PDB file of C-alpha atoms in Angstrom:
ATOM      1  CA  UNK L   1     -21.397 -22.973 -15.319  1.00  0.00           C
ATOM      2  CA  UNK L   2     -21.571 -20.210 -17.259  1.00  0.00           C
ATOM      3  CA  UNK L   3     -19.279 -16.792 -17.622  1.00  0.00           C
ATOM      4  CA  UNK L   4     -22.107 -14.946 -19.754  1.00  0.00           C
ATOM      5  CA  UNK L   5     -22.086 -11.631 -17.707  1.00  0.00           C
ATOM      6  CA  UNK L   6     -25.735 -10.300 -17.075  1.00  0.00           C
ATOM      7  CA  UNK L   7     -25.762  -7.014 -19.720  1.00  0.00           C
ATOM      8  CA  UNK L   8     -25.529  -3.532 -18.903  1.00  0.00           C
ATOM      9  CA  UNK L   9     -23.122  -5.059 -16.113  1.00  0.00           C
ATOM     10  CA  UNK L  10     -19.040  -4.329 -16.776  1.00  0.00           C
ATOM     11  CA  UNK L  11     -16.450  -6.711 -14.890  1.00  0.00           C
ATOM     12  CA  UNK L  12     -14.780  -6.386 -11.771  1.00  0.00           C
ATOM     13  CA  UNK L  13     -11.249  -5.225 -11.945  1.00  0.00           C
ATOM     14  CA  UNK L  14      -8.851  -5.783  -9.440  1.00  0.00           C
ATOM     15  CA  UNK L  15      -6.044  -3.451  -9.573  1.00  0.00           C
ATOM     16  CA  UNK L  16      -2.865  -4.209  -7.360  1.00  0.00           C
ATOM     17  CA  UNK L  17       0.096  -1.149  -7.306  1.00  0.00           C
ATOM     18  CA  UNK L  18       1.669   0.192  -4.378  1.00  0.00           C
ATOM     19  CA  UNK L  19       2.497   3.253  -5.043  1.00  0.00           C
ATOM     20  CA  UNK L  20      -1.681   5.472  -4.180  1.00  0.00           C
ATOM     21  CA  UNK L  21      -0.852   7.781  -7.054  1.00  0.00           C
ATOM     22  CA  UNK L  22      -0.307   4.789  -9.733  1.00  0.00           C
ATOM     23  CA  UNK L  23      -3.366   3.142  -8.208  1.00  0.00           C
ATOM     24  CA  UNK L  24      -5.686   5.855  -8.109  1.00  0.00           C
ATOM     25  CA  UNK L  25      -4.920   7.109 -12.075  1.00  0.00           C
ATOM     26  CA  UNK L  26      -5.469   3.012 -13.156  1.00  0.00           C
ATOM     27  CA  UNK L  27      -8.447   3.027 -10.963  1.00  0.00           C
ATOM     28  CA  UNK L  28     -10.043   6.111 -11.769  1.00  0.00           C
ATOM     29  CA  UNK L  29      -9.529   5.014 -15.187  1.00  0.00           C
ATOM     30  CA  UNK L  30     -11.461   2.169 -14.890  1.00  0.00           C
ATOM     31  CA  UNK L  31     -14.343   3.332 -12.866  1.00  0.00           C
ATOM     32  CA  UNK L  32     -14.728   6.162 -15.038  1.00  0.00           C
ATOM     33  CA  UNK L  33     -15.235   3.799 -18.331  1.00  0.00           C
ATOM     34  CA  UNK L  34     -17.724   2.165 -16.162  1.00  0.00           C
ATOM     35  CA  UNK L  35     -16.037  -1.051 -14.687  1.00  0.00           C
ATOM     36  CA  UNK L  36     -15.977  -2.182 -10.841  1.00  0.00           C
ATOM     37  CA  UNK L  37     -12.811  -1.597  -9.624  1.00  0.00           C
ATOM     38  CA  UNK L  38     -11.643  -3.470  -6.483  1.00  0.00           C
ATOM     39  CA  UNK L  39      -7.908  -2.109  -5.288  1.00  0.00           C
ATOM     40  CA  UNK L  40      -4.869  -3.815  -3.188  1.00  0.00           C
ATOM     41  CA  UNK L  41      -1.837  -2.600  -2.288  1.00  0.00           C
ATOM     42  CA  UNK L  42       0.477  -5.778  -2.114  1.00  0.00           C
ATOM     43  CA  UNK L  43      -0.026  -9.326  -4.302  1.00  0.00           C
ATOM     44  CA  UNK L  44      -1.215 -10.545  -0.534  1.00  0.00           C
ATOM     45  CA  UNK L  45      -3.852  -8.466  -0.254  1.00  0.00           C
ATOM     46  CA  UNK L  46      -5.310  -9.475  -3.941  1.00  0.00           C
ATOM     47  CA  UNK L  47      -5.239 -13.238  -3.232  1.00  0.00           C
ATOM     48  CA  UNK L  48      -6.884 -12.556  -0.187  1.00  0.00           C
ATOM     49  CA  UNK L  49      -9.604 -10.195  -2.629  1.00  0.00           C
ATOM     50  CA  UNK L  50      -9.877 -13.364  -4.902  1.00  0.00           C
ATOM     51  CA  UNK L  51     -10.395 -15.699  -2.160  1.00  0.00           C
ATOM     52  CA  UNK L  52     -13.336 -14.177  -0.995  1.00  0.00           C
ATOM     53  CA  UNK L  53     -14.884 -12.544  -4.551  1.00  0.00           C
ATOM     54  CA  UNK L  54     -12.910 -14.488  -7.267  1.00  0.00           C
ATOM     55  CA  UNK L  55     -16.076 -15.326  -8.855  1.00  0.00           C
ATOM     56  CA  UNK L  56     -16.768 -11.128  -9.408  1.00  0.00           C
ATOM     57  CA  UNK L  57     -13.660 -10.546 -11.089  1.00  0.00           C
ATOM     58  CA  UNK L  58     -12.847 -11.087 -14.367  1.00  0.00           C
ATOM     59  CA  UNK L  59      -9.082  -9.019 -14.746  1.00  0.00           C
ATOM     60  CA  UNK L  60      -6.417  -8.478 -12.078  1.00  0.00           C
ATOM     61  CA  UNK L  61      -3.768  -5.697 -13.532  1.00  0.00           C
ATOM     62  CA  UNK L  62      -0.812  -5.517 -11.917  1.00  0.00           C
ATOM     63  CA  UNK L  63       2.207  -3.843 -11.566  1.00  0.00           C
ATOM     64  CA  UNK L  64       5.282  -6.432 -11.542  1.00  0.00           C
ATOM     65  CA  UNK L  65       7.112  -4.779  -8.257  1.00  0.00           C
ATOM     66  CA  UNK L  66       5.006  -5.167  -5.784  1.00  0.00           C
ATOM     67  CA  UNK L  67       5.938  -5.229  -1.735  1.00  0.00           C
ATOM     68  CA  UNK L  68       5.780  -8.418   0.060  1.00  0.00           C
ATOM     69  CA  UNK L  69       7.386 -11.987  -0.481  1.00  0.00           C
ATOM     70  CA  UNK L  70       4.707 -12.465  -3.796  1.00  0.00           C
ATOM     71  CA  UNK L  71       5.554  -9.851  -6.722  1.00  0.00           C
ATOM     72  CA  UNK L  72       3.447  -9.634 -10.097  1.00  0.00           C
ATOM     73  CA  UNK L  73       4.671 -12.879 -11.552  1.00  0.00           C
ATOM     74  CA  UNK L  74       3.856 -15.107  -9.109  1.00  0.00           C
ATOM     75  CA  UNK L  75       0.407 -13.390  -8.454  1.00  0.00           C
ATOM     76  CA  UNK L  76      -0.138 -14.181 -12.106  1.00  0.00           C
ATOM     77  CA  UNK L  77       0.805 -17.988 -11.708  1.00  0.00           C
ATOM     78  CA  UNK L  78      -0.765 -18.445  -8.152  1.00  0.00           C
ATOM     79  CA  UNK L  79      -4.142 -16.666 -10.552  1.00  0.00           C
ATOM     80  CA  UNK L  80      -3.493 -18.884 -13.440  1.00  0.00           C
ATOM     81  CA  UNK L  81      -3.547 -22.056 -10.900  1.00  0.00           C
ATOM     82  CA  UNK L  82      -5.940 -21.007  -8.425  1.00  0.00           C
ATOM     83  CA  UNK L  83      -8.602 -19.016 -10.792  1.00  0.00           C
ATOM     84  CA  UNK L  84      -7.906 -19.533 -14.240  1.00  0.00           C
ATOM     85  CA  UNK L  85     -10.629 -18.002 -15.877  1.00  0.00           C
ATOM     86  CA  UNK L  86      -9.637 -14.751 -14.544  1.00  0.00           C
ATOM     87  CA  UNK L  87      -7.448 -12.765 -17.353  1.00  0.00           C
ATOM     88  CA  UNK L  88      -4.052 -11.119 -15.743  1.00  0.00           C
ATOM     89  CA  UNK L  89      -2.237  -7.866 -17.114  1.00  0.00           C
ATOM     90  CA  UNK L  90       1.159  -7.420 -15.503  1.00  0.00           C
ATOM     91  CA  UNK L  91       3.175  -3.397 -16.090  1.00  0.00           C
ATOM     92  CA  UNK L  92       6.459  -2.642 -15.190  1.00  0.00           C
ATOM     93  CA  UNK L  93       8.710   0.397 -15.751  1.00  0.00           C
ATOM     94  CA  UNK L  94      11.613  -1.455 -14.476  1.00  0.00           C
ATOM     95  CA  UNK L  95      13.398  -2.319 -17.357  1.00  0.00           C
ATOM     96  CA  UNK L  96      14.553  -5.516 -15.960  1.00  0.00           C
ATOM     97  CA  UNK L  97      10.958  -6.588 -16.225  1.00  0.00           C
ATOM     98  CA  UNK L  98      10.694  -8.350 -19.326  1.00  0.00           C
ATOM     99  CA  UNK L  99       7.821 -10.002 -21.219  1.00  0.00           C
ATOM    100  CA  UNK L 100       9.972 -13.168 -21.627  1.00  0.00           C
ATOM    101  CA  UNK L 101       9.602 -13.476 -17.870  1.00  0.00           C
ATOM    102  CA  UNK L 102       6.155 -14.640 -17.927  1.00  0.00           C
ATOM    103  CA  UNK L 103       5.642 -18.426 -17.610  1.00  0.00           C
ATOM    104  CA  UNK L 104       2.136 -18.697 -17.322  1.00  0.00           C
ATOM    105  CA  UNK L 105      -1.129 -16.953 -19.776  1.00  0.00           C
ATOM    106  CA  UNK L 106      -0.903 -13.278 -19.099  1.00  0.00           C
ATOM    107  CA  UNK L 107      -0.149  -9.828 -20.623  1.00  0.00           C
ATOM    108  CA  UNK L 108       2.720  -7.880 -20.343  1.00  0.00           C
ATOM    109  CA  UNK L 109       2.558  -4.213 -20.863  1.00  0.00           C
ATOM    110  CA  UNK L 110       5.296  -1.409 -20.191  1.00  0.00           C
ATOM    111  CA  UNK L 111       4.911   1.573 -18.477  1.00  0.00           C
ATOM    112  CA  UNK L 112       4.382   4.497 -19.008  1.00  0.00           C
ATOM    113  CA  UNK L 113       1.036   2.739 -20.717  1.00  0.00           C
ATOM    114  CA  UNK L 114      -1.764   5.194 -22.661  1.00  0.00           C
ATOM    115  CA  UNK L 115      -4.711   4.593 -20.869  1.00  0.00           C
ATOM    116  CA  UNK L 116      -6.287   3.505 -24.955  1.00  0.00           C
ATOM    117  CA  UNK L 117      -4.357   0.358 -24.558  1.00  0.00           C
ATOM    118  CA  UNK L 118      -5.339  -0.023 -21.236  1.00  0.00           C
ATOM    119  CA  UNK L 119      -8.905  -0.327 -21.558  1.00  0.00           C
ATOM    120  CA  UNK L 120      -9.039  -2.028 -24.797  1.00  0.00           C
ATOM    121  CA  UNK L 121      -7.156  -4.592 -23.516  1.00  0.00           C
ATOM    122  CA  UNK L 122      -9.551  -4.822 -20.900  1.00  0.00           C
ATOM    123  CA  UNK L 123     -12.409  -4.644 -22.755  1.00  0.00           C
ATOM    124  CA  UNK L 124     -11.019  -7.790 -24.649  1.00  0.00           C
ATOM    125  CA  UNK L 125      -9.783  -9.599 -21.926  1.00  0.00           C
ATOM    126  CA  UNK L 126     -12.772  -9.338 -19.691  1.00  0.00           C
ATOM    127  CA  UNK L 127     -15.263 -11.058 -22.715  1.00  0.00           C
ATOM    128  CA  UNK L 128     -13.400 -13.695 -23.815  1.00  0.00           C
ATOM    129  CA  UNK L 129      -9.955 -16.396 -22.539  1.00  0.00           C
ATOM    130  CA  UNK L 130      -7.204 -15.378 -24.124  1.00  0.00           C
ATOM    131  CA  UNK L 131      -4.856 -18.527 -25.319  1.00  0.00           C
ATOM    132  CA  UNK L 132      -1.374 -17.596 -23.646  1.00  0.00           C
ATOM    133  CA  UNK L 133       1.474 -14.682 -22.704  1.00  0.00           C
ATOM    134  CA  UNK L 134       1.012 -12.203 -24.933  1.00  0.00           C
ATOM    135  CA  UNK L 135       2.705  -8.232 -25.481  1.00  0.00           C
ATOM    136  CA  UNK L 136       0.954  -5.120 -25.708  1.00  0.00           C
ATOM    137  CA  UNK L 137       3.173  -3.476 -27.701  1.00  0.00           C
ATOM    138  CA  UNK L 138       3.650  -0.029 -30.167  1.00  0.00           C
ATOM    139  CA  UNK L 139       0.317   1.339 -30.885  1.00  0.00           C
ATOM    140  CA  UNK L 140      -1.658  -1.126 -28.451  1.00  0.00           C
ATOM    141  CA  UNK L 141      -1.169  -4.035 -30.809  1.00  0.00           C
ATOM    142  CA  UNK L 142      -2.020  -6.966 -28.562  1.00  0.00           C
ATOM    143  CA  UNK L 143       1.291  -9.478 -30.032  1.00  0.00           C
ATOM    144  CA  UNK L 144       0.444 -13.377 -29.364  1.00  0.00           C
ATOM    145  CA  UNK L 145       3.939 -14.875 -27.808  1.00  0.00           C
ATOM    146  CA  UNK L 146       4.217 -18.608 -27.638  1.00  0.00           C
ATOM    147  CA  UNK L 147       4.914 -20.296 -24.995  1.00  0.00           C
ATOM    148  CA  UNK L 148       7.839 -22.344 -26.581  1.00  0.00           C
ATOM    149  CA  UNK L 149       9.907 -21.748 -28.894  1.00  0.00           C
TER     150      UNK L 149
END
């Protein structure tokens, strides 16, 4: 099989917040750079997306609080199980949320995030696998974290 997207084509993003105002910035983001963007409100509703059009989407970004029994961790494991070709960026602004929470290969980036970071990561994750959990941090610096220490 091959993950060679047709050109002049950008990937499908799923984005999964709760909150319509957070949704529709990421979103509108997105669509205006010129990717697909597929929304859900709760991590159920987004496993219930990929279910049906996993093979369309290359990047779920989620927030880390989201409503329901399944919040953004465990959407990113159930993804990294389930579908893991598909590249997962987890925000929070809870600062409880931290990076060192994340078991599984995924992306971890604080909010408020600059919509520069957002998309770049993006842009990167939807073209390539990335190799494990891994920080955006100051400046949009993507920082490699391994998974043991």
């Amino acid at each position: 099989m091959n993950d060679v997207k047709p050109s002049g084509r950008k990937p499908v993003i799923l984005v999964v917040e709760d909150q319509p105002d957070e949704r529709f910035l990421a979103a509108t983001l997105l669509e205006e750079t010129g990717f697909t963007v597929i929304e859900a409100e709760t991590a159920e509703k987004a496993l219930a997306i990929l279910n049906d059009r996993a093979d369309e989407v290359s990047v779920v970004f989620s927030d880390v609080r989201t409503p329901g029994p399944i919040g953004g961790f465990e959407l990113a494991r159930i993804i990294g199980v389930t579908w893991p070709r598909v590249r997962v960026l987890l925000t929070s602004g809870d600062a409880g949320d931290q990076p060192s929470d994340l078991r599984v290969s995924a992306t971890f980036i604080p909010k408020p995030w600059r919509a520069e970071d957002i998309l770049a990561w993006v842009e990167q994750a939807a073209g390539r696998p990335d190799g494990g959990p891994s920080v955006i941090g100051p400046g949009g610096k993507i920082i490699s974290r391994e998974m043991e220490t």
